[in-house]
Short mmCIF file of C-alpha atoms in Angstrom, two decimals:
data_model
loop_
_atom_site.label_atom_id
_atom_site.label_comp_id
_atom_site.label_asym_id
_atom_site.label_seq_id
_atom_site.Cartn_x
_atom_site.Cartn_y
_atom_site.Cartn_z
CA MET A 1 279.44 86.39 5.80
CA ALA A 2 275.86 87.12 4.77
CA THR A 3 273.64 88.88 7.27
CA SER A 4 270.37 88.11 5.57
CA PHE A 5 269.06 85.98 2.76
CA PRO A 6 265.68 85.45 1.11
CA PRO A 7 263.71 82.43 2.29
CA GLY A 8 262.34 79.84 -0.09
CA GLY A 9 258.65 79.25 -0.48
CA GLY A 10 255.90 78.98 -3.01
CA PHE A 11 253.43 76.50 -4.40
CA SER A 12 254.07 72.93 -5.49
CA ASN A 13 254.11 71.66 -9.04
CA ILE A 14 253.60 68.12 -7.75
CA PHE A 15 251.51 67.92 -4.57
CA ALA A 16 247.79 68.64 -4.38
CA LEU A 17 246.40 71.02 -1.77
CA PRO A 18 246.05 69.07 1.49
CA SER A 19 242.77 69.46 3.38
CA TYR A 20 244.48 70.88 6.49
CA GLN A 21 245.84 73.75 4.38
CA ALA A 22 242.78 74.50 2.20
CA LYS A 23 241.27 77.36 4.27
CA THR A 24 244.66 78.94 4.85
CA VAL A 25 245.65 78.98 1.17
CA ALA A 26 242.19 80.21 0.12
CA SER A 27 242.49 83.09 2.61
CA TYR A 28 245.97 83.92 1.36
CA TYR A 29 244.75 84.21 -2.24
CA LYS A 30 241.63 86.14 -1.25
CA HIS A 31 243.57 88.79 0.67
CA HIS A 32 247.12 88.69 -0.74
CA ASP A 33 247.18 87.24 -4.26
CA PRO A 34 250.70 88.09 -5.49
CA GLY A 35 249.40 88.75 -8.99
CA TYR A 36 251.96 86.72 -10.94
CA ASN A 37 250.76 84.59 -13.81
CA SER A 38 251.31 80.87 -14.33
CA SER A 39 254.62 81.47 -16.11
CA ARG A 40 256.11 82.40 -12.71
CA TYR A 41 254.56 79.83 -10.35
CA ASN A 42 251.74 77.32 -10.02
CA ASN A 43 248.86 79.72 -9.34
CA THR A 44 246.01 77.22 -9.73
CA GLN A 45 245.14 77.57 -6.03
CA GLN A 46 244.79 73.79 -5.94
CA VAL A 47 248.33 72.83 -4.86
CA ARG A 48 250.25 72.67 -1.63
CA GLY A 49 251.79 75.88 -0.40
CA TYR A 50 255.13 75.85 1.36
CA SER A 51 256.76 76.54 3.72
CA ASP A 52 254.84 75.53 6.82
CA VAL A 53 257.18 76.83 9.51
CA SER A 54 259.96 79.44 9.72
CA LEU A 55 262.84 79.65 12.14
CA ASN A 56 265.58 82.19 12.54
CA ALA A 57 268.48 80.47 10.83
CA GLN A 58 271.45 82.80 10.63
CA SER A 59 274.95 81.57 11.55
CA TYR A 60 274.15 78.54 13.71
CA ILE A 61 277.46 77.33 15.12
CA THR A 62 277.68 73.59 14.58
CA GLY A 63 280.33 71.02 15.47
CA LEU A 64 281.60 69.29 12.35
CA ASP A 65 284.61 67.00 11.91
CA GLY A 66 286.26 68.17 15.13
CA GLY A 67 285.79 71.87 14.38
CA PHE A 68 283.04 74.41 14.26
CA MET A 69 281.23 75.88 11.29
CA ALA A 70 278.42 78.41 10.87
CA PHE A 71 275.37 77.18 8.97
CA THR A 72 272.58 79.37 7.66
CA GLY A 73 269.19 78.49 6.22
CA THR A 74 267.39 75.17 6.15
CA SER A 75 270.58 73.35 7.20
CA ALA A 76 270.24 75.20 10.51
CA SER A 77 266.50 75.57 10.96
CA SER A 78 265.32 72.04 10.11
CA PRO A 79 267.43 70.32 12.78
CA THR A 80 266.39 73.00 15.27
CA PHE A 81 262.68 72.39 14.69
CA GLY A 82 263.36 68.64 14.80
CA ALA A 83 265.06 69.12 18.19
CA MET A 84 262.01 71.00 19.48
CA ILE A 85 259.76 68.10 18.49
CA THR A 86 262.19 65.58 20.01
CA LEU A 87 262.12 67.43 23.34
CA ILE A 88 258.32 67.56 23.26
CA ASN A 89 258.10 63.86 22.36
CA GLY A 90 260.37 63.12 25.35
CA ALA A 91 258.02 65.07 27.62
CA ARG A 92 255.00 63.28 26.13
CA ILE A 93 256.58 59.87 26.67
CA ALA A 94 257.49 60.82 30.26
CA ALA A 95 253.81 61.75 30.73
CA GLY A 96 252.68 58.34 29.41
CA LYS A 97 251.69 59.61 25.96
CA GLY A 98 252.98 58.61 22.54
CA PRO A 99 254.99 60.75 20.13
CA VAL A 100 253.13 63.44 18.21
CA GLY A 101 253.27 61.89 14.72
CA PHE A 102 252.31 63.93 11.64
CA LEU A 103 252.10 67.53 12.88
CA ASN A 104 250.86 69.66 10.02
CA PRO A 105 247.10 69.45 10.72
CA VAL A 106 247.71 70.42 14.37
CA LEU A 107 250.03 73.28 13.41
CA TYR A 108 247.46 74.76 11.04
CA GLU A 109 244.58 74.24 13.47
CA HIS A 110 246.46 75.98 16.32
CA ARG A 111 248.42 78.58 14.35
CA GLU A 112 247.51 81.52 16.56
CA GLU A 113 248.30 79.59 19.75
CA ILE A 114 251.75 78.44 18.59
CA PHE A 115 253.33 80.87 16.15
CA ASN A 116 254.74 84.37 16.06
CA ASP A 117 253.49 85.78 12.78
CA VAL A 118 256.16 87.10 10.40
CA VAL A 119 254.84 90.12 8.50
CA LYS A 120 258.02 91.67 7.07
CA GLY A 121 260.24 90.36 4.31
CA HIS A 122 259.85 88.52 1.04
CA THR A 123 261.24 85.78 -1.11
CA SER A 124 262.76 86.59 -4.48
CA GLY A 125 263.20 84.78 -7.74
CA CYS A 126 262.03 84.35 -11.32
CA GLY A 127 262.74 88.02 -12.00
CA THR A 128 260.25 89.15 -9.32
CA ASN A 129 260.19 90.20 -5.66
CA GLY A 130 258.61 86.81 -5.04
CA PHE A 131 256.12 86.40 -2.23
CA THR A 132 255.74 88.94 0.56
CA ALA A 133 255.32 88.04 4.21
CA VAL A 134 251.81 89.08 5.26
CA GLU A 135 249.50 88.57 8.22
CA GLY A 136 248.66 84.89 8.60
CA TRP A 137 250.15 82.11 6.48
CA ASP A 138 252.20 83.11 3.45
CA PRO A 139 254.74 81.34 1.21
CA ALA A 140 257.54 83.59 2.46
CA SER A 141 257.30 82.61 6.15
CA GLY A 142 254.69 79.88 6.42
CA LEU A 143 252.71 79.96 9.66
CA GLY A 144 255.50 81.97 11.30
CA THR A 145 258.12 81.13 13.91
CA PRO A 146 257.13 78.65 16.62
CA ASP A 147 257.27 79.64 20.27
CA PHE A 148 258.64 76.52 21.96
CA VAL A 149 256.69 76.97 25.21
CA ARG A 150 253.40 77.50 23.37
CA LEU A 151 254.14 74.66 20.90
CA LYS A 152 254.85 72.31 23.79
CA LYS A 153 251.65 73.33 25.60
CA VAL A 154 249.51 72.57 22.54
CA LEU A 155 251.24 69.28 21.76
CA MET A 156 251.15 68.13 25.38
CA SER A 157 247.38 68.75 25.44
CA LEU A 158 246.82 66.20 22.67
CA PRO A 159 245.85 62.66 23.61
#
């Protein structure tokens, strides 16, 4: 069984840079440009960076077809983040509020209030070390790992 694996992340070849991410991506390039040319990734600085969020995702034990199996990676982390949002939506509904809807602008606006910054590690691929995790947003770890209590506090404060 693997004990670690490189995360995915980078810059889109399809989607333009969304307004909620513009300052973050500009800051990343200003302070941490990885230095690869356009033969390695879309380095125009005008496209969406990903990922947005990271979660620890090693060996999640999951019930499947009457047994248990360990999942690692996005297959583990995506449902976990979805469960966090479901719990928060339940609390919002109980408080007479609606569900949170599209989260990305809020996540970027409240990054420091919600996330634990990941500053160690890197992606790999295309014959390179890929992107390195650095202070703030980066393509290796996104905004970082969400703290559920802090995420809930921010999302409960919204109308």
